[in-house]
mmCIF file of C-alpha atoms in Angstrom:
data_model
loop_
_atom_site.group_PDB
_atom_site.id
_atom_site.type_symbol
_atom_site.label_atom_id
_atom_site.label_comp_id
_atom_site.label_asym_id
_atom_site.label_seq_id
_atom_site.Cartn_x
_atom_site.Cartn_y
_atom_site.Cartn_z
ATOM 1 C CA MET A 1 43.977 -46.500 2.917
ATOM 2 C CA LEU A 2 44.047 -43.594 0.476
ATOM 3 C CA ARG A 3 40.498 -44.316 -0.560
ATOM 4 C CA LEU A 4 39.353 -44.383 3.100
ATOM 5 C CA ARG A 5 41.059 -41.034 3.700
ATOM 6 C CA LYS A 6 39.196 -39.486 0.711
ATOM 7 C CA VAL A 7 35.843 -40.861 1.860
ATOM 8 C CA LEU A 8 36.460 -39.669 5.421
ATOM 9 C CA THR A 9 37.486 -36.203 4.184
ATOM 10 C CA ALA A 10 34.375 -35.977 2.024
ATOM 11 C CA CYS A 11 32.162 -37.005 4.948
ATOM 12 C CA LEU A 12 33.774 -34.427 7.224
ATOM 13 C CA LEU A 13 33.308 -31.665 4.618
ATOM 14 C CA VAL A 14 29.639 -32.562 4.134
ATOM 15 C CA THR A 15 29.090 -32.610 7.909
ATOM 16 C CA LEU A 16 30.862 -29.273 8.296
ATOM 17 C CA LEU A 17 28.753 -27.709 5.535
ATOM 18 C CA LEU A 18 25.540 -28.993 7.090
ATOM 19 C CA LEU A 19 26.468 -27.716 10.538
ATOM 20 C CA SER A 20 27.486 -24.279 9.299
ATOM 21 C CA ALA A 21 24.376 -23.949 7.118
ATOM 22 C CA CYS A 22 22.077 -24.830 10.015
ATOM 23 C CA ALA A 23 23.811 -22.662 12.596
ATOM 24 C CA THR A 24 22.006 -19.476 13.618
ATOM 25 C CA GLN A 25 23.896 -16.252 13.241
ATOM 26 C CA ALA A 26 23.648 -13.386 15.655
ATOM 27 C CA PRO A 27 21.710 -10.488 14.110
ATOM 28 C CA SER A 28 23.741 -7.625 12.704
ATOM 29 C CA ARG A 29 23.628 -4.317 14.575
ATOM 30 C CA PHE A 30 21.107 -3.006 12.039
ATOM 31 C CA GLU A 31 18.847 -6.050 12.416
ATOM 32 C CA ARG A 32 19.096 -5.760 16.197
ATOM 33 C CA VAL A 33 17.987 -2.095 16.172
ATOM 34 C CA GLN A 34 15.126 -2.943 13.807
ATOM 35 C CA GLN A 35 14.005 -5.755 16.118
ATOM 36 C CA GLU A 36 14.165 -3.509 19.189
ATOM 37 C CA SER A 37 12.175 -0.719 17.581
ATOM 38 C CA THR A 38 9.593 -3.180 16.279
ATOM 39 C CA GLN A 39 9.242 -4.793 19.696
ATOM 40 C CA ARG A 40 8.600 -1.376 21.248
ATOM 41 C CA GLY A 41 5.756 -0.952 18.807
ATOM 42 C CA ALA A 42 7.371 2.011 17.082
ATOM 43 C CA LYS A 43 5.792 3.098 13.853
ATOM 44 C CA ALA A 44 7.548 5.249 11.325
ATOM 45 C CA ILE A 45 4.479 7.351 10.547
ATOM 46 C CA VAL A 46 0.947 7.153 11.847
ATOM 47 C CA GLN A 47 -1.859 7.684 9.385
ATOM 48 C CA GLU A 48 -3.335 10.642 11.254
ATOM 49 C CA SER A 49 -0.182 12.731 10.799
ATOM 50 C CA LEU A 50 -0.521 15.878 8.788
ATOM 51 C CA SER A 51 1.496 16.500 5.650
ATOM 52 C CA GLY A 52 4.718 18.393 6.188
ATOM 53 C CA SER A 53 3.681 21.108 3.735
ATOM 54 C CA SER A 54 0.676 21.940 5.932
ATOM 55 C CA PHE A 55 3.127 23.207 8.584
ATOM 56 C CA ASN A 56 4.897 25.727 6.325
ATOM 57 C CA LYS A 57 2.413 28.540 6.937
ATOM 58 C CA PHE A 58 3.226 28.478 10.665
ATOM 59 C CA PHE A 59 6.967 29.145 10.222
ATOM 60 C CA PRO A 60 8.153 32.720 10.701
ATOM 61 C CA ALA A 61 9.213 34.645 7.614
ATOM 62 C CA GLY A 62 12.822 35.724 7.254
ATOM 63 C CA THR A 63 13.391 39.212 8.693
ATOM 64 C CA ASP A 64 16.203 41.506 9.833
ATOM 65 C CA GLY A 65 18.776 40.029 7.457
ATOM 66 C CA TYR A 66 17.690 36.426 8.035
ATOM 67 C CA ASP A 67 16.484 34.228 5.196
ATOM 68 C CA ARG A 68 14.178 31.249 5.739
ATOM 69 C CA VAL A 69 14.845 28.310 3.393
ATOM 70 C CA TYR A 70 12.588 25.255 3.543
ATOM 71 C CA THR A 71 14.725 22.131 3.480
ATOM 72 C CA GLN A 72 12.511 19.144 4.258
ATOM 73 C CA GLU A 73 8.867 18.144 4.221
ATOM 74 C CA LYS A 74 7.525 14.707 4.961
ATOM 75 C CA THR A 75 4.424 13.385 6.623
ATOM 76 C CA GLY A 76 4.356 14.738 10.159
ATOM 77 C CA PHE A 77 7.437 16.950 9.792
ATOM 78 C CA ALA A 78 8.673 20.160 8.184
ATOM 79 C CA GLU A 79 12.049 21.879 8.491
ATOM 80 C CA ALA A 80 13.576 25.159 7.402
ATOM 81 C CA LYS A 81 17.060 26.600 7.722
ATOM 82 C CA LEU A 82 17.624 30.101 8.955
ATOM 83 C CA LYS A 83 20.455 31.818 7.105
ATOM 84 C CA LYS A 84 22.225 35.073 7.738
ATOM 85 C CA ASP A 85 24.723 36.429 5.227
ATOM 86 C CA GLY A 86 24.510 33.079 3.397
ATOM 87 C CA LYS A 87 25.549 31.124 6.482
ATOM 88 C CA ASP A 88 23.346 28.530 8.248
ATOM 89 C CA VAL A 89 22.763 29.849 11.761
ATOM 90 C CA ALA A 90 19.752 27.787 12.850
ATOM 91 C CA VAL A 91 17.305 25.059 11.903
ATOM 92 C CA MET A 92 13.593 25.418 12.662
ATOM 93 C CA ALA A 93 11.255 22.423 12.706
ATOM 94 C CA ILE A 94 7.681 21.393 13.426
ATOM 95 C CA SER A 95 6.965 17.741 14.103
ATOM 96 C CA ASP A 96 3.780 15.858 14.861
ATOM 97 C CA THR A 97 4.363 13.926 18.086
ATOM 98 C CA LEU A 98 1.831 11.295 17.001
ATOM 99 C CA ASN A 99 4.883 9.790 15.281
ATOM 100 C CA ASN A 100 6.983 10.001 18.450
ATOM 101 C CA PRO A 101 4.794 10.008 21.579
ATOM 102 C CA GLY A 102 7.888 9.944 23.799
ATOM 103 C CA ALA A 103 8.710 13.486 22.652
ATOM 104 C CA VAL A 104 5.813 14.794 24.771
ATOM 105 C CA GLU A 105 7.260 13.435 28.016
ATOM 106 C CA LYS A 106 10.089 15.958 28.229
ATOM 107 C CA PHE A 107 7.524 18.770 28.470
ATOM 108 C CA GLN A 108 5.597 17.269 31.415
ATOM 109 C CA GLN A 109 7.807 18.878 34.074
ATOM 110 C CA SER A 110 8.361 22.144 32.196
ATOM 111 C CA THR A 111 7.932 25.334 34.202
ATOM 112 C CA GLU A 112 8.902 27.625 31.327
ATOM 113 C CA LYS A 113 6.552 28.907 28.659
ATOM 114 C CA ILE A 114 7.096 30.525 25.280
ATOM 115 C CA GLY A 115 4.046 32.017 23.613
ATOM 116 C CA GLY A 116 1.909 30.421 26.330
ATOM 117 C CA TYR A 117 3.117 26.872 25.595
ATOM 118 C CA PRO A 118 5.438 24.642 27.653
ATOM 119 C CA ALA A 119 9.078 25.070 26.666
ATOM 120 C CA VAL A 120 12.245 23.088 27.277
ATOM 121 C CA LYS A 121 15.897 23.607 26.556
ATOM 122 C CA GLN A 122 17.466 20.538 24.942
ATOM 123 C CA GLY A 123 21.188 20.508 25.475
ATOM 124 C CA ASN A 124 23.133 23.651 24.620
ATOM 125 C CA ASN A 125 21.823 24.143 21.093
ATOM 126 C CA ALA A 126 18.073 23.472 21.035
ATOM 127 C CA THR A 127 14.922 24.973 22.476
ATOM 128 C CA ALA A 128 11.439 23.567 21.883
ATOM 129 C CA VAL A 129 7.788 24.197 22.705
ATOM 130 C CA LEU A 130 4.871 21.776 22.750
ATOM 131 C CA VAL A 131 1.666 23.051 21.174
ATOM 132 C CA ASN A 132 -1.579 21.479 22.406
ATOM 133 C CA ASN A 133 0.216 18.340 23.553
ATOM 134 C CA ARG A 134 0.728 17.372 19.906
ATOM 135 C CA PHE A 135 3.158 19.504 17.888
ATOM 136 C CA GLN A 136 6.769 20.041 18.858
ATOM 137 C CA VAL A 137 8.206 23.279 17.500
ATOM 138 C CA LYS A 138 11.977 23.428 17.764
ATOM 139 C CA VAL A 139 14.803 25.824 16.941
ATOM 140 C CA LEU A 140 18.369 24.491 16.893
ATOM 141 C CA SER A 141 21.472 26.682 16.781
ATOM 142 C CA ARG A 142 23.933 25.820 14.020
ATOM 143 C CA ASP A 143 26.315 28.676 14.763
ATOM 144 C CA ALA A 144 27.688 29.993 18.064
ATOM 145 C CA SER A 145 26.369 33.461 17.228
ATOM 146 C CA PHE A 146 22.778 32.163 17.425
ATOM 147 C CA THR A 147 22.118 32.086 21.167
ATOM 148 C CA GLU A 148 19.416 30.662 23.405
ATOM 149 C CA SER A 149 17.697 34.070 23.507
ATOM 150 C CA ASP A 150 17.708 34.067 19.678
ATOM 151 C CA ARG A 151 16.096 30.624 19.679
ATOM 152 C CA ARG A 152 13.415 31.792 22.118
ATOM 153 C CA ALA A 153 12.743 34.924 20.046
ATOM 154 C CA TRP A 154 12.337 32.878 16.862
ATOM 155 C CA LEU A 155 10.027 30.398 18.603
ATOM 156 C CA GLU A 156 7.802 33.358 19.533
ATOM 157 C CA LYS A 157 7.686 34.340 15.842
ATOM 158 C CA PHE A 158 6.022 31.033 14.878
ATOM 159 C CA ASP A 159 2.229 31.125 14.544
ATOM 160 C CA LEU A 160 1.825 28.845 17.551
ATOM 161 C CA ASP A 161 -1.834 29.730 18.078
ATOM 162 C CA GLY A 162 -2.600 28.912 14.431
ATOM 163 C CA LEU A 163 -0.844 25.577 14.864
ATOM 164 C CA ALA A 164 -2.901 24.952 18.009
ATOM 165 C CA LYS A 165 -6.093 25.397 15.987
ATOM 166 C CA ILE A 166 -5.199 22.664 13.509
ATOM 167 C CA SER A 167 -4.342 20.279 16.322
ATOM 168 C CA SER A 168 -7.906 20.575 17.614
ATOM 169 C CA GLN A 169 -9.439 19.834 14.194
ATOM 170 C CA PRO A 170 -10.174 16.282 13.096
ATOM 171 C CA THR A 171 -7.169 14.849 11.320
ATOM 172 C CA ALA A 172 -7.232 13.676 7.747
ATOM 173 C CA THR A 173 -5.493 10.511 6.737
ATOM 174 C CA ALA A 174 -2.039 11.284 5.318
ATOM 175 C CA LYS A 175 -1.261 10.042 1.861
#
């Protein structure tokens, strides 16, 4: 009887191990997001995107007590902080919408223009323009003292027309 109990226990353990090893697990939340983005056909970076450093010349220089500090460059994107008295008051960015075609959609119904380009307010802290249906130029407030009118004024300081010229040139493959 004891020997039968041991054999039965061993058989049950083996069966349990086989069943648990063969069972499919639900994907983790990270795997699920990866699957969803892959199914939508999202690409991290398209080859035609420009290098982030190529955008730097279009950012406005720091003036009137503001300092511009570049903080990030990657293919299709560049970012700079705007500081006043050593405090971050805004973030300025240029992004190539080839990497995020959905970003263009929010400008389709825009009736506002800044520097001749369609503009949108995004929430309470961001204002953006779309240059030649390709480049999104955005200013985000990081301090309550930096208002919507400040964001609009800084967007006008960008060399938007210069940026428009590079969007009409053939694109080089990013490396």
